[in-house]
């Protein structure tokens, strides 16, 4: 294979590639960064420039880029078996990973159904819940509660349970209808953990209860991003909210589907957000961090109650008729196993509290900046919302794309960042060092000061 120089790579990218979530008229012909290497917390481009990866390879990276132990596990696996199938066969790596996942998952989850991305992991959960109801004598329970501002992926089923209009509105005729619950934060200030906003949280639970009471007879399940609405802007849920949701699901006999695609695998400081907040969902979707950012892999975990509803003679047609070609891919599973070993061997979770405290300190300090409307944090996730007017919290006009401009400015400080609208996102590899974290926060702060004047 012949290596290409930067100019040729850019040209071919413009000529042949269609990028996700990208207006290509702005992309084609621009001097886009071509990443050719990774090293720890850094991405390195085709000209040798280094960027601290502030968004952890779009929220997937755990142990840093090109981590030797994971590289070695993948190389070893490639020489043993690249892929077979879980249809009519099993493979050692898929089996070993399933056991490991159940060992660390919230108590009560006992079965692993693999797929290969977050959208399918959620969609599988939705189909499982739907079929569960049909096969346990409740064919009338077919609807789902979803939250405003939620993001669960881009396939038609996962979009249906999403709630971000800018992404989903154009497809609305394609989507199945859901019952929308208000997002659990104050719509004005976007904050939840303090002051008035705790009241908003409680109001949300009250509204959710009202919806459940009215619709219980027709509800199959509820889909939620536990602890944080990620793509919706890193919005943190109020204390007690998740537990409240679990209690309501129990009371009204609604299956709780927890989408831990973004928050799973240590991101909140606990292995899973549901554990941090003391609940077990009926179904849990995992992806992003599962293979430490290496390979497409996802898993939907279910409790015994769910699994048993699919049990029967073949002719009963209770089988879960779903499966993807690359389900249980042994190379991806080997990467995930190596990642779980690293969690243990490097005591990764134990290393997080100091970093989480540091992010907290820096965010608190940044909240005083004149155009920072508020800051939010959940473990190793941070969000900084930029506003036109600090007093009224009036947003910047979206067309001004202040968030994008801050990210471009941050490149001058050696950072790669990706915003959510006007929210600056902090989502580095969990393995980031305190010194690197300081560079990240310094660079973000300086870039916000420059762009917002
Ligand atoms: C990223 C994400 C998804 C979708 O995952 P893909 O792998 O992009 O399909 C679903 N849910 C949440 C919470 C996510 O952050």
Short mmCIF file of C-alpha atoms and ligand atoms in Angstrom, two decimals:
data_model
loop_
_atom_site.label_atom_id
_atom_site.label_comp_id
_atom_site.label_asym_id
_atom_site.label_seq_id
_atom_site.Cartn_x
_atom_site.Cartn_y
_atom_site.Cartn_z
CA UNK A 1 0.00 0.00 0.00
CA UNK A 2 1.42 3.35 -1.07
CA UNK A 3 1.18 6.17 1.49
CA UNK A 4 -0.45 9.38 0.26
CA UNK A 5 0.66 12.92 1.08
CA UNK A 6 -1.64 15.31 2.91
CA UNK A 7 -2.77 17.19 -0.19
CA UNK A 8 -3.78 13.96 -1.96
CA UNK A 9 -5.53 12.64 1.13
CA UNK A 10 -7.53 15.87 1.37
CA UNK A 11 -8.37 15.74 -2.30
CA UNK A 12 -9.55 12.14 -2.22
CA UNK A 13 -11.50 12.86 0.96
CA UNK A 14 -13.31 15.68 -0.84
CA UNK A 15 -13.78 13.58 -3.95
CA UNK A 16 -14.99 10.36 -2.39
CA UNK A 17 -16.06 10.66 1.24
CA UNK A 18 -19.43 11.72 2.66
CA UNK A 19 -18.97 12.61 6.32
CA UNK A 20 -21.53 11.99 9.09
CA UNK A 21 -23.53 14.93 10.52
CA UNK A 22 -21.63 17.19 8.12
CA UNK A 23 -22.77 19.83 5.65
CA UNK A 24 -20.44 18.76 2.87
CA UNK A 25 -20.54 22.16 1.15
CA UNK A 26 -18.49 23.46 4.06
CA UNK A 27 -16.27 20.43 4.28
CA UNK A 28 -15.15 19.85 0.71
CA UNK A 29 -12.04 21.77 -0.19
CA UNK A 30 -11.37 22.96 3.37
CA UNK A 31 -8.02 22.24 5.02
CA UNK A 32 -9.41 19.38 7.07
CA UNK A 33 -7.19 17.56 9.51
CA UNK A 34 -6.20 14.07 8.40
CA UNK A 35 -5.44 11.88 11.39
CA UNK A 36 -2.88 9.19 10.75
CA UNK A 37 -1.72 8.19 14.24
CA UNK A 38 -2.77 8.01 17.84
CA UNK A 39 -0.69 7.96 20.99
CA UNK A 40 -2.11 8.00 24.51
CA UNK A 41 -4.37 11.03 24.87
CA UNK A 42 -3.17 12.46 21.54
CA UNK A 43 -4.19 12.27 17.90
CA UNK A 44 -1.48 13.01 15.35
CA UNK A 45 -2.18 14.33 11.84
CA UNK A 46 -0.52 13.66 8.50
CA UNK A 47 1.78 16.66 9.01
CA UNK A 48 2.87 15.49 12.45
CA UNK A 49 0.76 17.97 14.47
CA UNK A 50 -0.46 16.62 17.82
CA UNK A 51 -3.92 17.25 19.24
CA UNK A 52 -5.03 16.37 22.74
CA UNK A 53 -8.22 14.38 22.14
CA UNK A 54 -10.78 16.21 24.26
CA UNK A 55 -13.70 14.11 23.01
CA UNK A 56 -12.08 10.70 23.28
CA UNK A 57 -12.66 9.59 19.66
CA UNK A 58 -16.29 10.64 19.85
CA UNK A 59 -16.86 9.39 23.43
CA UNK A 60 -15.44 5.91 22.94
CA UNK A 61 -11.86 6.07 24.15
CA UNK A 62 -11.03 4.68 27.57
CA UNK A 63 -7.33 3.78 27.89
CA UNK A 64 -5.86 6.17 25.34
CA UNK A 65 -5.04 5.70 21.66
CA UNK A 66 -2.96 2.75 20.50
CA UNK A 67 -2.79 1.16 23.93
CA UNK A 68 -0.21 -1.60 23.77
CA UNK A 69 -2.20 -4.24 25.67
CA UNK A 70 -5.26 -3.83 23.45
CA UNK A 71 -3.15 -3.71 20.29
CA UNK A 72 -1.50 -6.97 21.34
CA UNK A 73 -4.83 -8.65 22.11
CA UNK A 74 -6.18 -7.70 18.69
CA UNK A 75 -3.03 -8.84 16.88
CA UNK A 76 -3.11 -12.16 18.70
CA UNK A 77 -6.80 -12.64 17.90
CA UNK A 78 -6.33 -11.88 14.20
CA UNK A 79 -3.96 -14.84 13.99
CA UNK A 80 -6.47 -17.17 15.68
CA UNK A 81 -9.88 -16.26 14.25
CA UNK A 82 -11.22 -13.13 12.57
CA UNK A 83 -14.92 -13.97 12.47
CA UNK A 84 -17.37 -16.83 12.29
CA UNK A 85 -21.00 -16.34 13.37
CA UNK A 86 -23.20 -16.68 16.43
CA UNK A 87 -25.90 -18.24 14.23
CA UNK A 88 -25.54 -21.95 14.89
CA UNK A 89 -22.06 -21.52 16.39
CA UNK A 90 -20.43 -19.75 19.25
CA UNK A 91 -16.89 -18.47 19.72
CA UNK A 92 -14.58 -18.37 22.71
CA UNK A 93 -14.10 -14.59 22.85
CA UNK A 94 -17.83 -13.81 22.65
CA UNK A 95 -18.46 -16.31 25.45
CA UNK A 96 -15.68 -14.98 27.68
CA UNK A 97 -16.80 -11.40 27.20
CA UNK A 98 -20.45 -12.21 27.95
CA UNK A 99 -19.41 -13.74 31.27
CA UNK A 100 -17.21 -10.73 32.11
CA UNK A 101 -19.96 -8.26 31.24
CA UNK A 102 -22.47 -10.01 33.46
CA UNK A 103 -19.91 -10.10 36.29
CA UNK A 104 -19.59 -6.31 36.24
CA UNK A 105 -23.14 -5.33 35.20
CA UNK A 106 -25.81 -4.17 37.64
CA UNK A 107 -27.07 -7.06 39.73
CA UNK A 108 -29.88 -8.93 37.98
CA UNK A 109 -28.82 -8.48 34.36
CA UNK A 110 -27.91 -11.98 33.24
CA UNK A 111 -27.89 -12.29 29.43
CA UNK A 112 -25.88 -10.55 26.71
CA UNK A 113 -27.18 -9.98 23.17
CA UNK A 114 -24.46 -8.59 20.90
CA UNK A 115 -24.66 -6.16 18.02
CA UNK A 116 -22.25 -3.61 16.61
CA UNK A 117 -23.29 -0.05 17.43
CA UNK A 118 -25.21 1.99 19.95
CA UNK A 119 -28.27 2.54 17.76
CA UNK A 120 -28.78 -1.18 17.26
CA UNK A 121 -28.14 -1.88 20.96
CA UNK A 122 -31.05 0.45 21.82
CA UNK A 123 -33.25 -0.76 18.99
CA UNK A 124 -32.74 -4.35 20.14
CA UNK A 125 -33.83 -3.28 23.63
CA UNK A 126 -36.97 -1.71 22.21
CA UNK A 127 -37.80 -4.84 20.19
CA UNK A 128 -37.13 -7.08 23.19
CA UNK A 129 -39.46 -5.02 25.39
CA UNK A 130 -42.17 -4.99 22.73
CA UNK A 131 -41.98 -8.74 22.17
CA UNK A 132 -41.75 -9.39 25.91
CA UNK A 133 -45.14 -7.76 26.41
CA UNK A 134 -46.69 -9.65 23.51
CA UNK A 135 -45.40 -12.96 24.88
CA UNK A 136 -46.44 -12.38 28.48
CA UNK A 137 -50.11 -11.80 27.79
CA UNK A 138 -49.99 -8.04 27.11
CA UNK A 139 -50.18 -7.55 23.36
CA UNK A 140 -51.89 -4.22 24.08
CA UNK A 141 -48.72 -2.86 25.72
CA UNK A 142 -46.98 -1.56 22.61
CA UNK A 143 -45.96 2.03 23.33
CA UNK A 144 -42.82 3.61 24.71
CA UNK A 145 -42.12 6.59 26.88
CA UNK A 146 -39.16 8.59 25.65
CA UNK A 147 -37.74 11.89 26.88
CA UNK A 148 -37.56 15.26 25.23
CA UNK A 149 -34.03 16.01 24.12
CA UNK A 150 -33.01 12.34 24.28
CA UNK A 151 -30.56 10.78 21.82
CA UNK A 152 -30.47 7.05 21.24
CA UNK A 153 -28.97 6.77 17.77
CA UNK A 154 -29.78 7.28 14.10
CA UNK A 155 -31.56 4.15 12.89
CA UNK A 156 -35.31 4.54 12.43
CA UNK A 157 -36.17 2.70 15.64
CA UNK A 158 -33.63 4.50 17.80
CA UNK A 159 -34.59 7.85 16.28
CA UNK A 160 -38.19 7.11 17.19
CA UNK A 161 -37.30 7.11 20.88
CA UNK A 162 -35.08 10.18 20.46
CA UNK A 163 -36.16 13.74 21.03
CA UNK A 164 -33.75 16.12 19.34
CA UNK A 165 -35.77 17.92 16.68
CA UNK A 166 -32.87 19.29 14.67
CA UNK A 167 -31.73 15.72 13.95
CA UNK A 168 -35.05 13.94 13.74
CA UNK A 169 -37.77 16.30 12.49
CA UNK A 170 -37.15 15.64 8.81
CA UNK A 171 -37.72 11.91 9.31
CA UNK A 172 -40.78 12.26 11.53
CA UNK A 173 -43.20 10.61 9.06
CA UNK A 174 -40.99 7.51 9.24
CA UNK A 175 -40.84 7.25 13.02
CA UNK A 176 -43.15 5.29 15.30
CA UNK A 177 -45.02 7.51 17.76
CA UNK A 178 -43.94 7.61 21.40
CA UNK A 179 -45.20 9.28 24.55
CA UNK A 180 -42.84 12.15 25.30
CA UNK A 181 -41.88 12.94 28.86
CA UNK A 182 -40.22 16.26 29.71
CA UNK A 183 -36.46 16.17 29.97
CA UNK A 184 -35.34 16.22 33.60
CA UNK A 185 -33.84 19.67 33.85
CA UNK A 186 -34.90 23.26 34.03
CA UNK A 187 -35.61 24.45 30.49
CA UNK A 188 -34.56 27.99 31.28
CA UNK A 189 -31.17 27.56 32.87
CA UNK A 190 -30.51 23.94 31.81
CA UNK A 191 -29.27 23.14 35.30
CA UNK A 192 -30.56 20.41 37.49
CA UNK A 193 -28.57 19.71 40.62
CA UNK A 194 -29.08 22.90 42.60
CA UNK A 195 -31.61 25.42 43.76
CA UNK A 196 -34.80 25.72 41.80
CA UNK A 197 -33.77 23.04 39.43
CA UNK A 198 -34.13 20.28 41.96
CA UNK A 199 -37.76 21.34 41.99
CA UNK A 200 -37.82 20.98 38.21
CA UNK A 201 -36.49 17.48 38.61
CA UNK A 202 -39.25 16.63 41.00
CA UNK A 203 -41.76 18.20 38.66
CA UNK A 204 -40.41 15.97 35.93
CA UNK A 205 -41.00 12.88 38.01
CA UNK A 206 -44.53 14.12 38.78
CA UNK A 207 -45.21 14.64 35.08
CA UNK A 208 -43.75 11.22 34.33
CA UNK A 209 -46.02 9.68 36.93
CA UNK A 210 -49.02 11.42 35.39
CA UNK A 211 -48.08 10.00 31.97
CA UNK A 212 -47.52 6.53 33.36
CA UNK A 213 -50.82 6.56 35.21
CA UNK A 214 -52.69 7.61 32.09
CA UNK A 215 -50.89 5.27 29.68
CA UNK A 216 -49.83 2.27 31.80
CA UNK A 217 -52.30 -0.04 30.05
CA UNK A 218 -50.61 0.57 26.67
CA UNK A 219 -46.97 1.02 27.73
CA UNK A 220 -44.34 -1.57 26.86
CA UNK A 221 -41.32 0.32 28.10
CA UNK A 222 -39.45 3.51 28.84
CA UNK A 223 -36.12 4.45 27.29
CA UNK A 224 -33.72 6.67 29.18
CA UNK A 225 -30.12 7.81 29.09
CA UNK A 226 -29.22 7.32 32.75
CA UNK A 227 -27.52 10.19 34.61
CA UNK A 228 -26.78 12.38 31.56
CA UNK A 229 -28.51 13.24 28.31
CA UNK A 230 -25.41 13.14 26.14
CA UNK A 231 -25.94 14.40 22.59
CA UNK A 232 -28.75 16.60 23.93
CA UNK A 233 -26.05 18.78 25.49
CA UNK A 234 -24.52 16.87 28.43
CA UNK A 235 -27.51 17.60 30.64
CA UNK A 236 -27.18 16.10 34.08
CA UNK A 237 -30.17 14.62 35.86
CA UNK A 238 -31.16 15.73 39.33
CA UNK A 239 -30.30 13.64 42.37
CA UNK A 240 -32.81 10.85 42.84
CA UNK A 241 -34.26 11.10 39.35
CA UNK A 242 -33.10 7.73 38.05
CA UNK A 243 -34.28 5.94 41.17
CA UNK A 244 -37.61 7.70 40.84
CA UNK A 245 -37.92 6.51 37.24
CA UNK A 246 -37.14 2.93 38.29
CA UNK A 247 -39.82 3.08 41.01
CA UNK A 248 -42.41 4.41 38.57
CA UNK A 249 -41.55 1.71 36.02
CA UNK A 250 -42.03 -0.91 38.73
CA UNK A 251 -45.29 0.59 39.96
CA UNK A 252 -46.84 0.80 36.49
CA UNK A 253 -45.29 -2.39 35.13
CA UNK A 254 -43.29 -0.66 32.40
CA UNK A 255 -39.93 -2.09 31.29
CA UNK A 256 -36.99 0.23 31.88
CA UNK A 257 -34.46 0.35 29.06
CA UNK A 258 -31.27 2.12 30.14
CA UNK A 259 -29.15 3.43 27.28
CA UNK A 260 -25.64 3.42 28.76
CA UNK A 261 -24.02 3.71 25.34
CA UNK A 262 -22.32 6.98 26.34
CA UNK A 263 -22.06 6.68 30.12
CA UNK A 264 -21.12 3.01 30.46
CA UNK A 265 -17.60 1.73 31.15
CA UNK A 266 -16.43 4.10 33.83
CA UNK A 267 -17.46 7.44 32.39
CA UNK A 268 -19.48 8.51 35.46
CA UNK A 269 -16.75 7.31 37.81
CA UNK A 270 -18.60 4.00 38.35
CA UNK A 271 -18.49 1.16 35.87
CA UNK A 272 -22.12 1.85 34.95
CA UNK A 273 -24.31 4.85 35.74
CA UNK A 274 -27.13 2.57 36.89
CA UNK A 275 -24.83 1.18 39.59
CA UNK A 276 -23.80 4.66 40.67
CA UNK A 277 -27.45 5.51 41.22
CA UNK A 278 -28.40 2.17 42.72
CA UNK A 279 -30.77 0.68 40.16
CA UNK A 280 -30.99 -2.26 37.77
CA UNK A 281 -32.81 -1.64 34.51
CA UNK A 282 -34.71 -4.46 32.81
CA UNK A 283 -32.65 -3.94 29.67
CA UNK A 284 -29.33 -2.11 29.29
CA UNK A 285 -27.71 -0.97 26.03
CA UNK A 286 -23.91 -0.70 25.82
CA UNK A 287 -21.54 0.34 23.05
CA UNK A 288 -19.08 3.26 22.71
CA UNK A 289 -16.67 2.46 25.57
CA UNK A 290 -17.16 -1.31 25.41
CA UNK A 291 -14.17 -1.98 23.14
CA UNK A 292 -12.27 1.02 24.53
CA UNK A 293 -12.75 2.89 21.25
CA UNK A 294 -11.18 0.24 19.05
CA UNK A 295 -13.82 -1.64 17.12
CA UNK A 296 -17.57 -1.55 16.50
CA UNK A 297 -19.21 -3.61 19.22
CA UNK A 298 -22.40 -3.32 21.24
CA UNK A 299 -24.35 -5.37 23.72
CA UNK A 300 -27.91 -5.34 25.01
CA UNK A 301 -28.15 -6.92 28.45
CA UNK A 302 -31.38 -8.36 29.82
CA UNK A 303 -32.70 -9.73 33.09
CA UNK A 304 -33.91 -13.28 33.60
CA UNK A 305 -37.51 -12.04 33.49
CA UNK A 306 -37.03 -10.72 29.95
CA UNK A 307 -35.08 -13.74 28.74
CA UNK A 308 -37.61 -16.22 30.10
CA UNK A 309 -40.43 -14.60 28.10
CA UNK A 310 -38.68 -15.77 24.92
CA UNK A 311 -38.33 -19.35 26.13
CA UNK A 312 -40.46 -22.06 24.55
CA UNK A 313 -40.67 -24.73 21.88
CA UNK A 314 -39.54 -23.60 18.41
CA UNK A 315 -43.10 -23.86 17.12
CA UNK A 316 -44.26 -21.38 19.78
CA UNK A 317 -42.46 -18.71 17.69
CA UNK A 318 -41.20 -16.93 20.77
CA UNK A 319 -37.66 -16.70 19.37
CA UNK A 320 -36.05 -13.27 19.31
CA UNK A 321 -35.82 -12.92 15.55
CA UNK A 322 -32.99 -10.43 15.36
CA UNK A 323 -29.31 -10.62 14.52
CA UNK A 324 -26.54 -8.79 12.72
CA UNK A 325 -23.85 -10.35 10.57
CA UNK A 326 -20.98 -9.25 12.78
CA UNK A 327 -22.68 -10.17 16.06
CA UNK A 328 -20.11 -11.38 18.58
CA UNK A 329 -17.13 -10.63 16.36
CA UNK A 330 -14.14 -12.25 18.10
CA UNK A 331 -11.66 -9.47 17.31
CA UNK A 332 -13.96 -6.83 18.80
CA UNK A 333 -14.65 -9.09 21.79
CA UNK A 334 -10.90 -9.64 22.28
CA UNK A 335 -10.39 -5.87 22.37
CA UNK A 336 -13.21 -5.55 24.93
CA UNK A 337 -11.70 -8.30 27.09
CA UNK A 338 -8.31 -6.60 27.00
CA UNK A 339 -10.00 -3.35 28.00
CA UNK A 340 -11.66 -4.97 31.02
CA UNK A 341 -8.29 -6.43 32.04
CA UNK A 342 -6.84 -2.93 31.90
CA UNK A 343 -9.64 -1.56 34.07
CA UNK A 344 -8.46 -4.02 36.70
CA UNK A 345 -4.71 -4.01 36.19
CA UNK A 346 -4.42 -0.24 36.00
CA UNK A 347 -7.04 0.33 38.69
CA UNK A 348 -8.63 2.81 36.31
CA UNK A 349 -11.79 3.50 38.30
CA UNK A 350 -9.71 4.23 41.42
CA UNK A 351 -7.74 6.81 39.45
CA UNK A 352 -10.81 8.80 38.44
CA UNK A 353 -11.90 10.69 41.60
CA UNK A 354 -8.83 12.98 41.50
CA UNK A 355 -9.50 13.81 37.82
CA UNK A 356 -13.20 14.31 38.47
CA UNK A 357 -12.40 16.73 41.31
CA UNK A 358 -10.03 18.63 39.04
CA UNK A 359 -12.64 18.97 36.27
CA UNK A 360 -15.11 20.15 38.90
CA UNK A 361 -12.72 22.86 40.17
CA UNK A 362 -11.95 24.12 36.70
CA UNK A 363 -15.59 24.11 35.59
CA UNK A 364 -16.63 26.02 38.70
CA UNK A 365 -13.98 28.64 37.93
CA UNK A 366 -15.06 28.85 34.28
CA UNK A 367 -18.68 29.36 35.26
CA UNK A 368 -17.70 32.93 36.17
CA UNK A 369 -16.72 33.77 32.56
CA UNK A 370 -19.02 36.44 31.09
CA UNK A 371 -20.50 34.20 28.36
CA UNK A 372 -20.72 30.93 30.24
CA UNK A 373 -24.40 30.34 31.00
CA UNK A 374 -23.69 27.33 33.16
CA UNK A 375 -21.42 24.36 33.57
CA UNK A 376 -22.41 20.76 34.13
CA UNK A 377 -20.53 17.66 35.14
CA UNK A 378 -21.11 13.98 35.67
CA UNK A 379 -17.89 12.16 36.48
CA UNK A 380 -15.51 12.42 33.51
CA UNK A 381 -18.07 14.28 31.41
CA UNK A 382 -18.18 18.07 31.36
CA UNK A 383 -20.40 20.56 29.54
CA UNK A 384 -19.93 24.31 29.29
CA UNK A 385 -22.89 26.17 27.83
CA UNK A 386 -22.03 29.42 26.09
CA UNK A 387 -24.74 32.08 26.09
CA UNK A 388 -25.14 35.52 24.53
CA UNK A 389 -26.40 36.96 27.82
CA UNK A 390 -25.35 35.56 31.15
CA UNK A 391 -28.21 37.26 33.02
CA UNK A 392 -31.13 36.09 30.88
CA UNK A 393 -29.35 32.93 29.62
CA UNK A 394 -30.34 34.03 26.11
CA UNK A 395 -28.70 31.67 23.62
CA UNK A 396 -26.35 32.74 20.88
CA UNK A 397 -28.14 32.55 17.54
CA UNK A 398 -27.43 28.99 16.38
CA UNK A 399 -26.26 30.25 12.96
CA UNK A 400 -23.30 31.97 14.64
CA UNK A 401 -21.96 28.58 15.70
CA UNK A 402 -20.04 29.90 18.62
CA UNK A 403 -19.34 26.34 19.79
CA UNK A 404 -17.67 25.42 16.51
CA UNK A 405 -15.63 28.62 16.57
CA UNK A 406 -14.35 27.88 20.07
CA UNK A 407 -13.33 24.40 18.92
CA UNK A 408 -11.44 25.81 15.92
CA UNK A 409 -9.70 28.30 18.22
CA UNK A 410 -8.79 25.43 20.55
CA UNK A 411 -6.76 23.81 17.76
CA UNK A 412 -4.27 26.64 18.18
CA UNK A 413 -3.84 25.32 21.73
CA UNK A 414 -3.26 21.78 20.46
CA UNK A 415 -6.73 20.48 21.30
CA UNK A 416 -9.25 18.55 19.27
CA UNK A 417 -12.78 19.31 20.51
CA UNK A 418 -16.26 18.79 19.12
CA UNK A 419 -19.16 20.82 20.54
CA UNK A 420 -22.87 20.09 20.87
CA UNK A 421 -24.37 23.32 19.55
CA UNK A 422 -23.08 25.98 21.92
CA UNK A 423 -22.09 23.48 24.57
CA UNK A 424 -18.39 22.75 24.90
CA UNK A 425 -17.92 19.06 25.58
CA UNK A 426 -15.25 17.54 27.82
CA UNK A 427 -15.03 13.77 27.26
CA UNK A 428 -11.34 12.79 27.23
CA UNK A 429 -9.93 9.26 27.42
CA UNK A 430 -10.45 8.08 31.01
CA UNK A 431 -6.71 7.41 31.13
CA UNK A 432 -5.85 11.10 30.62
CA UNK A 433 -3.25 12.34 33.09
CA UNK A 434 -3.84 15.26 35.44
CA UNK A 435 -1.24 17.28 33.53
CA UNK A 436 -2.99 16.63 30.24
CA UNK A 437 -6.31 17.47 31.84
CA UNK A 438 -4.82 20.80 32.91
CA UNK A 439 -3.76 21.48 29.28
CA UNK A 440 -7.25 20.59 28.12
CA UNK A 441 -9.00 22.89 30.58
CA UNK A 442 -6.49 25.73 30.03
CA UNK A 443 -6.98 25.50 26.27
CA UNK A 444 -10.77 25.43 26.50
CA UNK A 445 -10.82 28.38 28.87
CA UNK A 446 -8.47 30.46 26.72
CA UNK A 447 -10.45 29.63 23.57
CA UNK A 448 -13.75 30.59 25.18
CA UNK A 449 -12.22 33.90 26.31
CA UNK A 450 -10.88 34.66 22.83
CA UNK A 451 -14.02 33.79 20.89
CA UNK A 452 -16.60 35.27 23.27
CA UNK A 453 -14.46 38.35 23.79
C1 LIG B 1 -23.74 7.50 20.53
C2 LIG B 1 -25.00 7.11 21.21
C3 LIG B 1 -25.89 6.21 20.61
C4 LIG B 1 -25.70 5.71 19.20
O1 LIG B 1 -24.58 4.94 19.06
P1 LIG B 1 -23.99 4.65 17.57
O2 LIG B 1 -22.89 3.69 17.81
O3 LIG B 1 -23.53 5.98 17.06
O4 LIG B 1 -25.10 4.10 16.77
C5 LIG B 1 -26.98 5.80 21.33
N1 LIG B 1 -27.22 6.26 22.57
C6 LIG B 1 -26.39 7.14 23.18
C7 LIG B 1 -26.69 7.58 24.56
C8 LIG B 1 -25.25 7.61 22.51
O5 LIG B 1 -24.46 8.51 23.09
#
